[in-house]
Structures are given as structure tokens and as C-alpha cells.
Amino acid sequence: MKRIEIQSEAVEKIKKYTVTDQVLGFGKYMAPIMVIAEYKNGAWGKATLMPYGPLQLDPCAKVLHYAQEIFEGLKAYRHPEGDITLFRPELNAQRFNFSAARMAMPEYPVDMFVEACETITAYSRNIVPKRLGESLYLRPFMIASEAGLGIKPAKEFIFGVVASPSGNYFSSSSVKVYVERDEVRAATGGIGNAKTGGNYAASLRSYKRTLEESCDQTMWLDSKEHAYVEEMSGMNFFAVINGVFTTPPLSDSILAGVTRRSLMELAQRRKWPVVEERIHLDDLIAKIKSGACTEAFVCGTASVLVPIASLKFKDGTTIHMREPDGKLCLELKEELINVQAGRVEAPEGWLHPVPVIEF
Ligand SMILES: Cc1ncc(COP(=O)(O)O)c(C=O)c1O
């Protein structure tokens, strides 16, 4: 962690900061420090750990007009013995650079990305939650800071990482899903497999509808036929069909979730069958009704894994899952949480230790 400049004001801020709330929620509390680096003249400047605060942006910064921005989400966990690890941060770094390439932005070197995450976590050590299922959520991001109204890729960028001690993303133990059959989140050839703001902006109107329908998450279908299940606005989708963990294959309109991949690998470790297969909505409905599909769930870094209780449609029809508390899903969720928190042996290379720094 030698390559990041540490401002003494940041150290003073974090030393004084505590969180006493018993219900952390998601993204409610922000660590009072952040890592920031700037890209100018074709190169990244030195990253700095500084006090958390507003960024100064020109009103014509391209991110504000043309949404040239990307972000990531990953977590740091406290183990029973007190040591802290990041969960597969290299995968987030690689996906960050995949998103950067898609959005005509410069790469941020994988080792620097990981070091920035390590550094903010190391200094936030005292606010990494202790309870199982809680963690320090990290949000790396990059924005186009160059000013100019011309629609062209910027030449100046800001990279940053902020951190939030977090608990459950959803307040309930299962989710009600609203199936969006009209609008589309991401189209073939578009930017759906990049973690960039535009995809989330495209999901928000439907999210309002989702809430109006008393549901928690929007399910998105493919852009051509509006028939095949893709994913949620911020989570991947799995159904357990005839005992097989089934998830749509990755495409350019689905984000390659780290949780999705990790759950597939953990299921395979248990010798549970897993397939990546297109899921036609009508077929899924028929299988839920016949009992061939008893469980389904959403998964992502923020939410971990949450069983789906029901699917609701525009005409008000609702289909209830037979196992709204997903027995198999929850077994897998427990295994992932225990792996992340160092209570069950993790597959090689999954846990990235965060060094202890005296400050
Ligand atoms: C659109 C979308 N799909 C899936 C996921 C799940 O990805 P991960 O498991 O890497 O958090 C996310 C969250 O990052 C997301 O925003």
C-alpha cells in the first residue's frame, strides 16, 4: 500500500468515526474517507486517501451530460479471528476495466484498483461490521471529468473508492418480483454487460412501477422478443428447475455477476447440477405451476442471495413460488456467507487479505 498517499486529515477523520446503529441497512453510512486519483495527459496521477467530501466538477463535465462513467461493488468481511479480507477483488477490477473499455475510458490497473480497495478498508478497519452477513461495502467508480459539450470521449477522468458499513440490502427475507414486459433495460449490442450508470437510469421508471405494484425488484427480459429472462436491475437470476440450478447464459445485455459465478462454483463444489440456459418466461411460469420449479432467487454483492416469493405481471396476475423461502437457495447462501466471512474453507484465491496498518 505504498503507492497511495495518505492525508493525515483522513486518518484523523476515520479515527473519530463510529457507527452505533444496530440496523445498518445498505449505503446508509459512509466512511469519512475516500481514495481519489485523477487521469490527465494520458496517465493516472497518484491516488490519495483523503477525507470524504464533494468532488469539484465543471457544470459541463462530460459525465453530467453523456453519462461516461462506470462503477463497481465489492465487500470486505471481518473473520472470527478479526482479520479482514476482500472477496475476489481481482474479478471486480477486471470487470471495471471491461466496463472502461466499453465506455471508451482508460483502464485503471488491476493492482492499483485492488490497492485502493485494500487501503480504504485497512483504514476503515474499526468500522468493518462484526456480525455475520454484514460487511464493508466498497464502491469504486470512474467518471469523465473533462468539460466540453461535444459528444466525444473525455480525456480527463476521476477514479475513486468510497466505503459503507452495510447490512441487508432488502429488509424482507424474500423478494416479490415485477416482470417488466414492455420496457427494456439493455439491448443486444448495447452496454448491458458494462457496469455503467446508463443501465441503471434505464431501469428507474420501471422500478417506480415495481414499487407501485408492491414489489421489490424488476425482472428484465431480452430486448428482441421480450420473452427470455435476463436479470434484475442490480442482481442476476437463478431458478431451481427439476433440482438443477438454472441461470441465463451471459450475453452483452447481462452483467457477469461475481456472486453468480461464485454461487455456480460453490454449487459445483457440492456436486449440485448447474446449467446456463435461456429461460423462456412462459416456460418458467408453466414449470412454477407444475411444481418443476419450486425455488428461484436473485443474487448480487449487495443483496447476496434472496429467494423470490412471487412474480407479478402488468395485468395484476401473481404467481407464487412453492418454496418462497427457498430451502436449497438458502443452503447455498449460507455457504457463500460462511466462505466470505472465513467460517468455511474458501476455494483457492477467493479471499484477499487486507494488511493491518497502525495509525
Ligand atoms: C445489473 C446487475 N446484475 C447483476 C449484478 C450482480 O453482480 P455482482 O454479483 O458482481 O454484484 C449487479 C450488481 O453488481 C448488477 O448491477
mmCIF file of C-alpha atoms in Angstrom, residues 57-314:
data_model
loop_
_atom_site.group_PDB
_atom_site.id
_atom_site.type_symbol
_atom_site.label_atom_id
_atom_site.label_comp_id
_atom_site.label_asym_id
_atom_site.label_seq_id
_atom_site.Cartn_x
_atom_site.Cartn_y
_atom_site.Cartn_z
ATOM 1 C CA LEU A 57 -16.833 19.302 -11.208
ATOM 2 C CA ASP A 58 -17.273 21.725 -14.069
ATOM 3 C CA PRO A 59 -21.001 22.013 -14.964
ATOM 4 C CA CYS A 60 -20.019 20.793 -18.437
ATOM 5 C CA ALA A 61 -18.136 17.715 -17.179
ATOM 6 C CA LYS A 62 -18.986 15.007 -19.684
ATOM 7 C CA VAL A 63 -20.218 12.618 -17.011
ATOM 8 C CA LEU A 64 -23.065 15.018 -16.242
ATOM 9 C CA HIS A 65 -24.260 15.176 -19.839
ATOM 10 C CA TYR A 66 -23.178 11.993 -21.570
ATOM 11 C CA ALA A 67 -23.020 9.582 -18.626
ATOM 12 C CA GLN A 68 -19.466 8.478 -19.322
ATOM 13 C CA GLU A 69 -18.997 6.682 -16.027
ATOM 14 C CA ILE A 70 -18.532 3.222 -14.560
ATOM 15 C CA PHE A 71 -18.585 1.710 -11.095
ATOM 16 C CA GLU A 72 -18.104 -1.469 -9.103
ATOM 17 C CA GLY A 73 -19.366 -3.013 -5.892
ATOM 18 C CA LEU A 74 -17.445 -5.404 -3.642
ATOM 19 C CA LYS A 75 -17.203 -6.193 0.035
ATOM 20 C CA ALA A 76 -14.704 -6.583 2.855
ATOM 21 C CA TYR A 77 -15.555 -9.089 5.612
ATOM 22 C CA ARG A 78 -14.342 -9.483 9.164
ATOM 23 C CA HIS A 79 -13.383 -13.040 10.102
ATOM 24 C CA PRO A 80 -13.941 -14.560 13.558
ATOM 25 C CA GLU A 81 -10.261 -14.037 14.466
ATOM 26 C CA GLY A 82 -10.509 -10.380 13.496
ATOM 27 C CA ASP A 83 -8.624 -10.418 10.208
ATOM 28 C CA ILE A 84 -10.298 -8.764 7.243
ATOM 29 C CA THR A 85 -10.451 -9.957 3.647
ATOM 30 C CA LEU A 86 -11.800 -8.633 0.362
ATOM 31 C CA PHE A 87 -13.893 -11.073 -1.650
ATOM 32 C CA ARG A 88 -12.399 -11.751 -5.110
ATOM 33 C CA PRO A 89 -11.432 -8.103 -5.750
ATOM 34 C CA GLU A 90 -9.476 -9.018 -8.875
ATOM 35 C CA LEU A 91 -12.733 -10.057 -10.569
ATOM 36 C CA ASN A 92 -14.205 -6.624 -9.849
ATOM 37 C CA ALA A 93 -11.033 -4.964 -11.117
ATOM 38 C CA GLN A 94 -11.231 -6.953 -14.340
ATOM 39 C CA ARG A 95 -14.910 -6.164 -14.791
ATOM 40 C CA PHE A 96 -14.163 -2.494 -14.078
ATOM 41 C CA ASN A 97 -11.702 -2.472 -16.953
ATOM 42 C CA PHE A 98 -14.120 -4.342 -19.190
ATOM 43 C CA SER A 99 -16.672 -1.603 -18.443
ATOM 44 C CA ALA A 100 -13.997 1.063 -19.006
ATOM 45 C CA ALA A 101 -13.188 -0.301 -22.460
ATOM 46 C CA ARG A 102 -16.889 -0.412 -23.389
ATOM 47 C CA MET A 103 -17.360 3.195 -22.277
ATOM 48 C CA ALA A 104 -14.209 4.498 -24.042
ATOM 49 C CA MET A 105 -12.486 5.192 -20.736
ATOM 50 C CA PRO A 106 -8.905 4.444 -19.653
ATOM 51 C CA GLU A 107 -8.212 1.273 -17.705
ATOM 52 C CA TYR A 108 -7.288 1.559 -14.047
ATOM 53 C CA PRO A 109 -4.511 -1.004 -13.425
ATOM 54 C CA VAL A 110 -5.825 -4.101 -11.613
ATOM 55 C CA ASP A 111 -3.142 -3.939 -8.914
ATOM 56 C CA MET A 112 -3.878 -0.250 -8.248
ATOM 57 C CA PHE A 113 -7.622 -0.943 -8.097
ATOM 58 C CA VAL A 114 -7.023 -3.682 -5.535
ATOM 59 C CA GLU A 115 -4.588 -1.483 -3.600
ATOM 60 C CA ALA A 116 -7.116 1.345 -3.439
ATOM 61 C CA CYS A 117 -9.720 -1.100 -2.072
ATOM 62 C CA GLU A 118 -7.208 -2.539 0.412
ATOM 63 C CA THR A 119 -6.188 0.909 1.610
ATOM 64 C CA ILE A 120 -9.646 2.305 2.288
ATOM 65 C CA THR A 121 -10.537 -0.978 4.019
ATOM 66 C CA ALA A 122 -7.363 -1.046 6.111
ATOM 67 C CA TYR A 123 -8.049 2.480 7.399
ATOM 68 C CA SER A 124 -11.745 1.628 7.929
ATOM 69 C CA ARG A 125 -10.821 -1.472 9.955
ATOM 70 C CA ASN A 126 -12.722 -0.322 13.040
ATOM 71 C CA ILE A 127 -15.975 0.104 11.126
ATOM 72 C CA VAL A 128 -15.938 -3.230 9.283
ATOM 73 C CA PRO A 129 -19.032 -4.808 10.891
ATOM 74 C CA LYS A 130 -18.624 -7.850 13.131
ATOM 75 C CA ARG A 131 -21.985 -9.586 12.663
ATOM 76 C CA LEU A 132 -22.315 -12.433 10.161
ATOM 77 C CA GLY A 133 -23.957 -11.177 6.975
ATOM 78 C CA GLU A 134 -22.663 -7.632 7.439
ATOM 79 C CA SER A 135 -19.628 -6.158 5.723
ATOM 80 C CA LEU A 136 -17.881 -3.037 4.478
ATOM 81 C CA TYR A 137 -19.322 -2.349 1.024
ATOM 82 C CA LEU A 138 -16.832 -0.694 -1.337
ATOM 83 C CA ARG A 139 -17.888 1.405 -4.289
ATOM 84 C CA PRO A 140 -15.072 2.090 -6.774
ATOM 85 C CA PHE A 141 -16.074 4.411 -9.622
ATOM 86 C CA MET A 142 -14.682 6.383 -12.550
ATOM 87 C CA ILE A 143 -16.225 9.491 -14.106
ATOM 88 C CA ALA A 144 -15.405 11.668 -17.117
ATOM 89 C CA SER A 145 -14.428 14.966 -15.531
ATOM 90 C CA GLU A 146 -13.320 16.818 -18.647
ATOM 91 C CA ALA A 147 -15.538 19.775 -19.524
ATOM 92 C CA GLY A 148 -16.989 20.140 -23.005
ATOM 93 C CA LEU A 149 -20.330 19.870 -24.722
ATOM 94 C CA GLY A 150 -19.048 17.963 -27.757
ATOM 95 C CA ILE A 151 -20.164 14.344 -27.769
ATOM 96 C CA LYS A 152 -16.815 12.640 -27.699
ATOM 97 C CA PRO A 153 -14.846 10.588 -25.200
ATOM 98 C CA ALA A 154 -13.308 12.684 -22.444
ATOM 99 C CA LYS A 155 -9.569 12.878 -21.910
ATOM 100 C CA GLU A 156 -9.754 13.572 -18.176
ATOM 101 C CA PHE A 157 -11.208 11.269 -15.543
ATOM 102 C CA ILE A 158 -11.520 10.825 -11.808
ATOM 103 C CA PHE A 159 -11.203 7.412 -10.176
ATOM 104 C CA GLY A 160 -12.474 6.980 -6.635
ATOM 105 C CA VAL A 161 -13.381 4.470 -3.948
ATOM 106 C CA VAL A 162 -15.839 5.143 -1.125
ATOM 107 C CA ALA A 163 -16.895 2.698 1.584
ATOM 108 C CA SER A 164 -20.039 1.983 3.568
ATOM 109 C CA PRO A 165 -20.508 -0.345 6.554
ATOM 110 C CA SER A 166 -23.566 -2.266 5.411
ATOM 111 C CA GLY A 167 -26.063 -4.926 6.387
ATOM 112 C CA ASN A 168 -29.024 -6.301 4.462
ATOM 113 C CA TYR A 169 -29.978 -4.756 1.119
ATOM 114 C CA PHE A 170 -33.597 -5.876 1.472
ATOM 115 C CA SER A 171 -35.490 -5.531 4.716
ATOM 116 C CA SER A 172 -37.505 -8.692 3.970
ATOM 117 C CA SER A 173 -36.224 -12.269 3.711
ATOM 118 C CA SER A 174 -37.687 -12.843 0.240
ATOM 119 C CA VAL A 175 -38.496 -10.596 -2.723
ATOM 120 C CA LYS A 176 -41.567 -10.005 -4.809
ATOM 121 C CA VAL A 177 -40.614 -9.542 -8.440
ATOM 122 C CA TYR A 178 -42.428 -7.409 -11.012
ATOM 123 C CA VAL A 179 -41.970 -8.735 -14.551
ATOM 124 C CA GLU A 180 -41.329 -5.872 -16.992
ATOM 125 C CA ARG A 181 -42.726 -6.921 -20.369
ATOM 126 C CA ASP A 182 -42.776 -3.530 -22.097
ATOM 127 C CA GLU A 183 -39.593 -1.616 -21.398
ATOM 128 C CA VAL A 184 -36.064 -2.919 -21.858
ATOM 129 C CA ARG A 185 -33.051 -2.415 -19.592
ATOM 130 C CA ALA A 186 -30.332 -3.383 -22.048
ATOM 131 C CA ALA A 187 -30.302 -4.235 -25.719
ATOM 132 C CA THR A 188 -28.183 -6.589 -27.780
ATOM 133 C CA GLY A 189 -25.084 -4.682 -28.856
ATOM 134 C CA GLY A 190 -25.643 -2.141 -26.087
ATOM 135 C CA ILE A 191 -23.994 -1.609 -22.724
ATOM 136 C CA GLY A 192 -25.906 -4.046 -20.500
ATOM 137 C CA ASN A 193 -22.811 -6.068 -19.632
ATOM 138 C CA ALA A 194 -20.902 -2.953 -18.544
ATOM 139 C CA LYS A 195 -21.447 -1.617 -15.033
ATOM 140 C CA THR A 196 -22.328 1.885 -16.104
ATOM 141 C CA GLY A 197 -24.926 4.331 -14.868
ATOM 142 C CA GLY A 198 -26.997 4.387 -18.055
ATOM 143 C CA ASN A 199 -28.245 0.857 -17.453
ATOM 144 C CA TYR A 200 -29.483 1.791 -14.012
ATOM 145 C CA ALA A 201 -31.053 5.031 -15.258
ATOM 146 C CA ALA A 202 -32.952 2.943 -17.822
ATOM 147 C CA SER A 203 -34.320 0.775 -15.026
ATOM 148 C CA LEU A 204 -35.653 3.519 -12.752
ATOM 149 C CA ARG A 205 -39.051 4.236 -14.320
ATOM 150 C CA SER A 206 -39.893 0.575 -14.170
ATOM 151 C CA TYR A 207 -38.662 0.476 -10.577
ATOM 152 C CA LYS A 208 -41.263 3.110 -9.731
ATOM 153 C CA ARG A 209 -43.877 0.847 -11.292
ATOM 154 C CA THR A 210 -42.421 -2.099 -9.391
ATOM 155 C CA LEU A 211 -42.928 -0.244 -6.109
ATOM 156 C CA GLU A 212 -46.442 0.827 -7.108
ATOM 157 C CA GLU A 213 -47.202 -2.848 -7.664
ATOM 158 C CA SER A 214 -45.935 -3.531 -4.115
ATOM 159 C CA CYS A 215 -42.976 -5.482 -5.483
ATOM 160 C CA ASP A 216 -39.267 -5.201 -4.640
ATOM 161 C CA GLN A 217 -37.380 -5.877 -7.869
ATOM 162 C CA THR A 218 -37.910 -5.602 -11.607
ATOM 163 C CA MET A 219 -37.279 -8.627 -13.794
ATOM 164 C CA TRP A 220 -35.929 -7.717 -17.233
ATOM 165 C CA LEU A 221 -36.499 -9.738 -20.387
ATOM 166 C CA ASP A 222 -34.474 -9.857 -23.601
ATOM 167 C CA SER A 223 -34.662 -6.841 -25.904
ATOM 168 C CA LYS A 224 -35.711 -8.666 -29.094
ATOM 169 C CA GLU A 225 -38.600 -10.889 -28.116
ATOM 170 C CA HIS A 226 -39.358 -9.651 -24.609
ATOM 171 C CA ALA A 227 -39.687 -13.322 -23.730
ATOM 172 C CA TYR A 228 -36.457 -14.625 -22.195
ATOM 173 C CA VAL A 229 -35.483 -13.861 -18.623
ATOM 174 C CA GLU A 230 -32.267 -11.839 -18.365
ATOM 175 C CA GLU A 231 -31.724 -10.413 -14.880
ATOM 176 C CA MET A 232 -32.914 -7.883 -12.304
ATOM 177 C CA SER A 233 -31.884 -4.224 -12.240
ATOM 178 C CA GLY A 234 -28.966 -4.951 -9.919
ATOM 179 C CA MET A 235 -28.908 -8.728 -9.495
ATOM 180 C CA ASN A 236 -28.645 -11.931 -11.502
ATOM 181 C CA PHE A 237 -31.374 -14.562 -11.629
ATOM 182 C CA PHE A 238 -31.467 -18.289 -10.872
ATOM 183 C CA ALA A 239 -34.325 -20.784 -10.878
ATOM 184 C CA VAL A 240 -34.106 -24.287 -9.465
ATOM 185 C CA ILE A 241 -35.760 -26.383 -12.188
ATOM 186 C CA ASN A 242 -36.118 -30.111 -11.577
ATOM 187 C CA GLY A 243 -33.404 -29.725 -8.962
ATOM 188 C CA VAL A 244 -30.990 -28.039 -11.380
ATOM 189 C CA PHE A 245 -29.671 -24.529 -10.665
ATOM 190 C CA THR A 246 -30.516 -22.769 -13.902
ATOM 191 C CA THR A 247 -29.396 -19.277 -14.890
ATOM 192 C CA PRO A 248 -29.458 -17.437 -18.212
ATOM 193 C CA PRO A 249 -26.141 -17.594 -20.102
ATOM 194 C CA LEU A 250 -24.106 -14.379 -20.072
ATOM 195 C CA SER A 251 -24.587 -12.091 -23.026
ATOM 196 C CA ASP A 252 -23.925 -8.469 -23.891
ATOM 197 C CA SER A 253 -27.128 -7.489 -22.125
ATOM 198 C CA ILE A 254 -26.452 -9.255 -18.802
ATOM 199 C CA LEU A 255 -23.901 -8.222 -16.185
ATOM 200 C CA ALA A 256 -21.430 -11.006 -15.359
ATOM 201 C CA GLY A 257 -22.041 -11.114 -11.615
ATOM 202 C CA VAL A 258 -19.265 -12.158 -9.262
ATOM 203 C CA THR A 259 -21.918 -13.622 -6.940
ATOM 204 C CA ARG A 260 -23.497 -15.542 -9.840
ATOM 205 C CA ARG A 261 -20.126 -17.046 -10.716
ATOM 206 C CA SER A 262 -19.251 -17.785 -7.078
ATOM 207 C CA LEU A 263 -22.591 -19.495 -6.393
ATOM 208 C CA MET A 264 -22.181 -21.617 -9.509
ATOM 209 C CA GLU A 265 -18.709 -22.636 -8.353
ATOM 210 C CA LEU A 266 -19.913 -23.409 -4.826
ATOM 211 C CA ALA A 267 -22.846 -25.445 -6.157
ATOM 212 C CA GLN A 268 -20.430 -27.378 -8.370
ATOM 213 C CA ARG A 269 -18.164 -27.965 -5.364
ATOM 214 C CA ARG A 270 -21.179 -29.642 -3.705
ATOM 215 C CA LYS A 271 -21.801 -31.596 -6.915
ATOM 216 C CA TRP A 272 -25.141 -29.848 -7.347
ATOM 217 C CA PRO A 273 -26.139 -29.606 -11.016
ATOM 218 C CA VAL A 274 -25.860 -26.125 -12.551
ATOM 219 C CA VAL A 275 -26.694 -25.073 -16.118
ATOM 220 C CA GLU A 276 -26.573 -21.833 -18.067
ATOM 221 C CA GLU A 277 -29.640 -21.985 -20.262
ATOM 222 C CA ARG A 278 -32.032 -19.499 -21.806
ATOM 223 C CA ILE A 279 -35.238 -19.358 -19.746
ATOM 224 C CA HIS A 280 -38.411 -18.525 -21.646
ATOM 225 C CA LEU A 281 -40.795 -16.729 -19.333
ATOM 226 C CA ASP A 282 -43.815 -18.816 -20.432
ATOM 227 C CA ASP A 283 -41.859 -21.974 -19.796
ATOM 228 C CA LEU A 284 -40.775 -20.731 -16.390
ATOM 229 C CA ILE A 285 -44.372 -19.934 -15.479
ATOM 230 C CA ALA A 286 -45.508 -23.385 -16.624
ATOM 231 C CA LYS A 287 -42.764 -25.012 -14.555
ATOM 232 C CA ILE A 288 -43.633 -22.998 -11.468
ATOM 233 C CA LYS A 289 -47.272 -24.043 -11.880
ATOM 234 C CA SER A 290 -46.434 -27.708 -12.453
ATOM 235 C CA GLY A 291 -44.064 -27.777 -9.491
ATOM 236 C CA ALA A 292 -40.977 -28.487 -11.643
ATOM 237 C CA CYS A 293 -39.610 -25.127 -10.491
ATOM 238 C CA THR A 294 -40.031 -24.735 -6.770
ATOM 239 C CA GLU A 295 -37.437 -22.091 -5.966
ATOM 240 C CA ALA A 296 -35.920 -19.056 -7.658
ATOM 241 C CA PHE A 297 -33.656 -16.332 -6.359
ATOM 242 C CA VAL A 298 -31.838 -13.096 -7.091
ATOM 243 C CA CYS A 299 -28.152 -12.674 -6.272
ATOM 244 C CA GLY A 300 -25.563 -9.938 -6.189
ATOM 245 C CA THR A 301 -22.861 -8.463 -3.979
ATOM 246 C CA ALA A 302 -25.199 -6.041 -2.213
ATOM 247 C CA SER A 303 -28.124 -8.422 -1.706
ATOM 248 C CA VAL A 304 -26.089 -11.699 -1.543
ATOM 249 C CA LEU A 305 -28.902 -14.172 -2.311
ATOM 250 C CA VAL A 306 -32.596 -13.620 -1.726
ATOM 251 C CA PRO A 307 -35.345 -16.125 -2.594
ATOM 252 C CA ILE A 308 -38.133 -14.948 -4.876
ATOM 253 C CA ALA A 309 -41.572 -15.235 -3.282
ATOM 254 C CA SER A 310 -43.666 -14.315 -6.316
ATOM 255 C CA LEU A 311 -43.752 -12.969 -9.867
ATOM 256 C CA LYS A 312 -46.275 -10.253 -10.690
ATOM 257 C CA PHE A 313 -47.397 -9.121 -14.147
ATOM 258 C CA LYS A 314 -48.812 -5.931 -15.653
#
